[in-house]
Short mmCIF file of C-alpha atoms in Angstrom, two decimals:
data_model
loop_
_atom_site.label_atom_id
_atom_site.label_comp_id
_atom_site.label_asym_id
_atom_site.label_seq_id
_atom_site.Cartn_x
_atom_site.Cartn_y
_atom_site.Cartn_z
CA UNK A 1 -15.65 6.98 -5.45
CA UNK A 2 -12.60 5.49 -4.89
CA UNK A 3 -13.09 1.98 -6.98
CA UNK A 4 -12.27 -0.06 -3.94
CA UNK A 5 -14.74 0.43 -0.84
CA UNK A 6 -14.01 -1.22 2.69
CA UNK A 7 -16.24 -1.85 5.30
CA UNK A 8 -16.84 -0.98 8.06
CA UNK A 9 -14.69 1.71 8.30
CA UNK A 10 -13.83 1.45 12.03
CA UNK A 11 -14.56 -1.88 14.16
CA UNK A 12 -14.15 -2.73 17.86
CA UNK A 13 -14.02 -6.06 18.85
CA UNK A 14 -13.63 -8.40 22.00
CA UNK A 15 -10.99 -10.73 21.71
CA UNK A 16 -13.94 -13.75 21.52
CA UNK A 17 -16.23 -12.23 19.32
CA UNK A 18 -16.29 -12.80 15.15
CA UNK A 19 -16.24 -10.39 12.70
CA UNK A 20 -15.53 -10.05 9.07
CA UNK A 21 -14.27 -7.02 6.91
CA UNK A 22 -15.62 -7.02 3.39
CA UNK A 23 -14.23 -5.67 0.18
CA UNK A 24 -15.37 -4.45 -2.85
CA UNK A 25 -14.02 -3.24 -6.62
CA UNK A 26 -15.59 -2.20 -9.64
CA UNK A 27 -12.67 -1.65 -11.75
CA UNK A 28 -12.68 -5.47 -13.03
CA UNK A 29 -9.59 -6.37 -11.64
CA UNK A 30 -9.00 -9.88 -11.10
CA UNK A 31 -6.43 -9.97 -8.07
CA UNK A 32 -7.53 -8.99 -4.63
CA UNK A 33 -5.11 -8.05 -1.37
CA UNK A 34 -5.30 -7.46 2.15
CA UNK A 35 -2.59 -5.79 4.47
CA UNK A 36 -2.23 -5.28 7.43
CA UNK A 37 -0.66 -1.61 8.74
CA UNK A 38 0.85 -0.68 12.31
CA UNK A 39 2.24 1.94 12.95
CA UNK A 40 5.98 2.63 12.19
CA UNK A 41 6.43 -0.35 10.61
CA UNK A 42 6.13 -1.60 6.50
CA UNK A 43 2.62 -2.32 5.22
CA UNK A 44 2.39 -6.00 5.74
CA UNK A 45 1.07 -8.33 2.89
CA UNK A 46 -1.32 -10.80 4.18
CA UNK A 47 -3.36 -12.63 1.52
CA UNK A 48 -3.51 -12.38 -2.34
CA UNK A 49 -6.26 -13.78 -4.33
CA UNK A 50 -5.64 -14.32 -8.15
CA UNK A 51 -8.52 -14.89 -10.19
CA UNK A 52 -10.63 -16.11 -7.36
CA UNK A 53 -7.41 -18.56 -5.80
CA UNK A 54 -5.59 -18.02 -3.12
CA UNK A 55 -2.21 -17.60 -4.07
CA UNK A 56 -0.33 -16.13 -1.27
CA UNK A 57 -0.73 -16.62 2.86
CA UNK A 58 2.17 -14.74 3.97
CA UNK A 59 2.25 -17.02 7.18
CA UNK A 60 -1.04 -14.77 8.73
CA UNK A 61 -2.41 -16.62 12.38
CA UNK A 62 -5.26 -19.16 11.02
CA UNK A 63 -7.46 -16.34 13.49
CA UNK A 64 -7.38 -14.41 9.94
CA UNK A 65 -9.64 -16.38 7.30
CA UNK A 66 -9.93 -15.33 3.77
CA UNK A 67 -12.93 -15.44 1.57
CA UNK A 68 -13.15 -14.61 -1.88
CA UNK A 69 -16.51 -15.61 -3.93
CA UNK A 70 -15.47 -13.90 -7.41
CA UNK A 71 -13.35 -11.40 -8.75
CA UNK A 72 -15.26 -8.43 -7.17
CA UNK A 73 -15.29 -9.41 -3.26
CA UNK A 74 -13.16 -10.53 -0.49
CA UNK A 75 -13.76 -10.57 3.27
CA UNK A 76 -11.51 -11.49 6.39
CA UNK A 77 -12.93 -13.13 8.79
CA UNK A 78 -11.55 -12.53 12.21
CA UNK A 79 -12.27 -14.56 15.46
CA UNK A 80 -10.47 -15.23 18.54
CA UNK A 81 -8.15 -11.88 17.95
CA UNK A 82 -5.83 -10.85 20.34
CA UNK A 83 -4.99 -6.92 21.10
CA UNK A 84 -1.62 -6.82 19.19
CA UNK A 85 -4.25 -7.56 15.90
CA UNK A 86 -4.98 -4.10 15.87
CA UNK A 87 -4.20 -2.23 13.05
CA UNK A 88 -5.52 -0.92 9.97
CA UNK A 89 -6.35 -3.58 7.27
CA UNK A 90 -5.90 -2.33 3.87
CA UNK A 91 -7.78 -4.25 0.99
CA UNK A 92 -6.59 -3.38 -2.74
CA UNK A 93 -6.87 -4.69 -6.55
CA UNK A 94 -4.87 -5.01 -9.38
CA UNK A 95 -5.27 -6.45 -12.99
CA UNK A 96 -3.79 -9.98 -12.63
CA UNK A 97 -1.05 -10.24 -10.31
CA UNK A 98 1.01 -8.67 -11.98
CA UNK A 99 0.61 -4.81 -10.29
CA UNK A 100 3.22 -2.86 -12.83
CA UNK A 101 0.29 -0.66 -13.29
CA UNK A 102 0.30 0.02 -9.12
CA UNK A 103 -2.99 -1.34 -6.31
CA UNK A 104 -5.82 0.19 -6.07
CA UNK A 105 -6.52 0.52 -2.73
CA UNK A 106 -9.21 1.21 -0.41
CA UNK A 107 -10.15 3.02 2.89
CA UNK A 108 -9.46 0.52 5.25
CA UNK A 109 -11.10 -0.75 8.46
CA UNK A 110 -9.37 1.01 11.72
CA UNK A 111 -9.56 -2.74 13.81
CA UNK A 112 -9.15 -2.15 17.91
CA UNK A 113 -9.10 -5.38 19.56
CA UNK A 114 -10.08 -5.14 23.63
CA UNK B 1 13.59 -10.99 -1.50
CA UNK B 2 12.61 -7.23 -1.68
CA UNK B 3 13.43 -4.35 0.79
CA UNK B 4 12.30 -0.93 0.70
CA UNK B 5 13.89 1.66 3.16
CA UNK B 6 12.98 5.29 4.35
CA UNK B 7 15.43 6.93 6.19
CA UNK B 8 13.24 9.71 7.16
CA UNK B 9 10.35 9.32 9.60
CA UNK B 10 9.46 12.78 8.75
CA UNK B 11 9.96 16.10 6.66
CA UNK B 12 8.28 19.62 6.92
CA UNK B 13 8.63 21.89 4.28
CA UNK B 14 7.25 25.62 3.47
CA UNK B 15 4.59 25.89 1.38
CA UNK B 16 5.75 26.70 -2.16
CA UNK B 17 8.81 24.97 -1.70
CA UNK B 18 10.47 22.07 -2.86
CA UNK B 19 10.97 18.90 -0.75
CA UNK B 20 12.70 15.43 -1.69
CA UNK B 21 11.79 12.07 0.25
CA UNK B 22 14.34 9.43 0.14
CA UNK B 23 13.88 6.11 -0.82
CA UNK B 24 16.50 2.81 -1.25
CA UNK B 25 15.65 -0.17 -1.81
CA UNK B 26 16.97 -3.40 -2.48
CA UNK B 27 15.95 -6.49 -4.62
CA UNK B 28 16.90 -9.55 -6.60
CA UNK B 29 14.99 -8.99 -9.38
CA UNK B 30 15.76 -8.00 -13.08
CA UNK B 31 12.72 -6.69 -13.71
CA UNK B 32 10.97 -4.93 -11.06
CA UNK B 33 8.69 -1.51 -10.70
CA UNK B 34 8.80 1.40 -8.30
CA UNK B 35 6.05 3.47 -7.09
CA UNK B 36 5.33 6.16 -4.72
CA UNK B 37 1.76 6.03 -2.63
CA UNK B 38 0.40 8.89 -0.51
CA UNK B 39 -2.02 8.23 2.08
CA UNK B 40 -3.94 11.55 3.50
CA UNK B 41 -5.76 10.95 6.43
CA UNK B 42 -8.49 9.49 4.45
CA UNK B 43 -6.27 6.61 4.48
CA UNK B 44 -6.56 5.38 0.96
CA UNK B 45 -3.34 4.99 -0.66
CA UNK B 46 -3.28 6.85 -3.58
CA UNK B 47 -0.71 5.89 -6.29
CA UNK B 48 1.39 8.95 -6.62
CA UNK B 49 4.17 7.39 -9.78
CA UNK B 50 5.36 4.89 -11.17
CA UNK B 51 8.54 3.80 -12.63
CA UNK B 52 10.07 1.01 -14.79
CA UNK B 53 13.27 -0.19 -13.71
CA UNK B 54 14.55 -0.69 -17.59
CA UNK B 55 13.46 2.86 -18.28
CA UNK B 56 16.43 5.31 -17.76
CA UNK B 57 14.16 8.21 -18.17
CA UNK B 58 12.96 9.64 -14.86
CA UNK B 59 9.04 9.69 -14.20
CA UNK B 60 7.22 12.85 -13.79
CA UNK B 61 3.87 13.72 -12.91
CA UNK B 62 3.00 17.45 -12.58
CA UNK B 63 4.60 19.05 -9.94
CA UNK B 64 5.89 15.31 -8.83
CA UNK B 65 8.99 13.92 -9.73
CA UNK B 66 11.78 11.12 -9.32
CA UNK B 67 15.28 10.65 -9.23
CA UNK B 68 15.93 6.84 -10.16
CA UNK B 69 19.32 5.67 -9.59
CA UNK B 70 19.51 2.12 -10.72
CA UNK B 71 23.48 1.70 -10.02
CA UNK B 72 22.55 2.71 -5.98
CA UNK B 73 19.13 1.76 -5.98
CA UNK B 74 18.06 4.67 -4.84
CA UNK B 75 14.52 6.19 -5.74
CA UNK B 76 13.82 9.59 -4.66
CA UNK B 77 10.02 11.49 -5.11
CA UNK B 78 10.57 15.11 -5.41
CA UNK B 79 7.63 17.59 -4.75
CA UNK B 80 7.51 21.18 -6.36
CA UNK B 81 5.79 23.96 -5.24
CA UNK B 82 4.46 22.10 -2.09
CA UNK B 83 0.89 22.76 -1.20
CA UNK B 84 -1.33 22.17 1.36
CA UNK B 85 -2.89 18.66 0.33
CA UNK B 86 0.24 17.32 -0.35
CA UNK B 87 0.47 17.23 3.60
CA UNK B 88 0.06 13.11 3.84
CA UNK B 89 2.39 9.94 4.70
CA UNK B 90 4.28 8.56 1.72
CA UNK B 91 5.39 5.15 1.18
CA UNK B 92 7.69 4.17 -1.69
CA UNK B 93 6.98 0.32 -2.81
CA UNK B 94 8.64 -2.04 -5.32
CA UNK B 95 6.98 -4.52 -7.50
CA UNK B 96 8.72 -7.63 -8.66
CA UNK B 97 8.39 -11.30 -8.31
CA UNK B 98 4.27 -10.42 -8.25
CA UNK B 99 4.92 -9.17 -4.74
CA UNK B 100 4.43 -5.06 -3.87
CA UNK B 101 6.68 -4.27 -0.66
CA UNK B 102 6.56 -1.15 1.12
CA UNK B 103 8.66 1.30 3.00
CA UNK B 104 7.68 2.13 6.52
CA UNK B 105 6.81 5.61 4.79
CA UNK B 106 7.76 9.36 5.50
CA UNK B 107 4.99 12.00 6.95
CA UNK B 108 5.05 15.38 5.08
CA UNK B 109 4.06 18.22 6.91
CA UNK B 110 3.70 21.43 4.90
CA UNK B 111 3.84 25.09 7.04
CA UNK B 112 1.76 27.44 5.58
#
């Protein structure tokens, strides 16, 4: 049990369909992440979420869509992706947004856009 | 603005033995944190340790250990006695300004 649990785990999608990756903690942390990873290059930060707000959209294609309902969940909502979209996406917590005690993070979804 | 550099794609060592990752970074920030991750092929990032830049003292967990040098910001992880599931990718990351940046990360391979 890792505290932070992604699914799905892996995801193929057309570059018309829509799909969204959920997120979920149990560790009552109140700021959420997502980031994307390709290979050989520095995890990207895409989104933060801080006590339910949005408080961070590191310039992320509006074909990414945040969702956060409370403290516990957060999807991304993908449509119209093209095939340089795929990559891991990494969803972690932290208490506050202040991280000096590290992310929790989860499994991530393994995206492959065709 | 934060960067985080690692110079070494990859490192094998022998199991048993003692490896050292390298890590620089660079950052504008007074008052920042540094961390080393480790992602198996699980893929979950596991936080590996942590240390505060105003603390002189270098962190150690178990056989895990850094070398913090503030002056060259430089932020080495050692590993002792390498074993088998310490075979994994590892990022270093800094924390400041409420943003945690990451390295492009280093994959240990350890030979039996």
């Amino acid at each position: 049990e890792t505290g932070v649990t992604q699914t799905p785990r892996h995801l193929v999608m057309g570059m018309t369909n829509k799909k969204s990756l959920k997120c979920e903690q149990h560790l009552g942390h109140n700021a959420m992440y997502w980031y994307k990873q390709s290979a050989k290059k520095p995890l990207e930060l895409m989104f933060v979420y801080n006590f339910k707000e949005q408080t961070e959209n590191n310039s992320v294609p509006s074909r990414f869509s945040p969702e956060c309902p409370n403290s516990s969940h957060l999807f991304l909502h993908l449509h119209t992706l093209q095939p340089e979209d795929s990559a891991l996406y990494l969803c972690a917590s932290s208490q506050r947004a202040t991280g000096v005690a590290g992310y929790t993070f989860g499994s991530g979804t393994r995206l492959t856009v065709v | 603005a934060q960067t985080v550099t690692q110079s070494q794609p990859e490192m094998s060592v022998q199991e048993a033995e003692t490896v050292t990752l390298s890590c620089t970074y660079d950052t504008s920030e007074s008052d920042y944190y540094l961390f080393w991750y480790k992602q198996p092929p699980s893929r979950q990032m596991i936080l590996v340790i942590r240390q505060e830049a105003y603390k002189q003292q270098n962190a150690t967990e178990n056989r895990f250990s850094v070398n913090f040098q503030k002056a060259a910001k430089s932020f080495s992880l050692k590993i002792s006695d390498s074993q088998l599931g310490d075979a994994a990718m590892y990022f270093c990351a800094s924390f400041g300004n409420e943003k945690l940046t990451f390295g492009t990360g280093t994959r240990l391979t350890i030979i039996p």
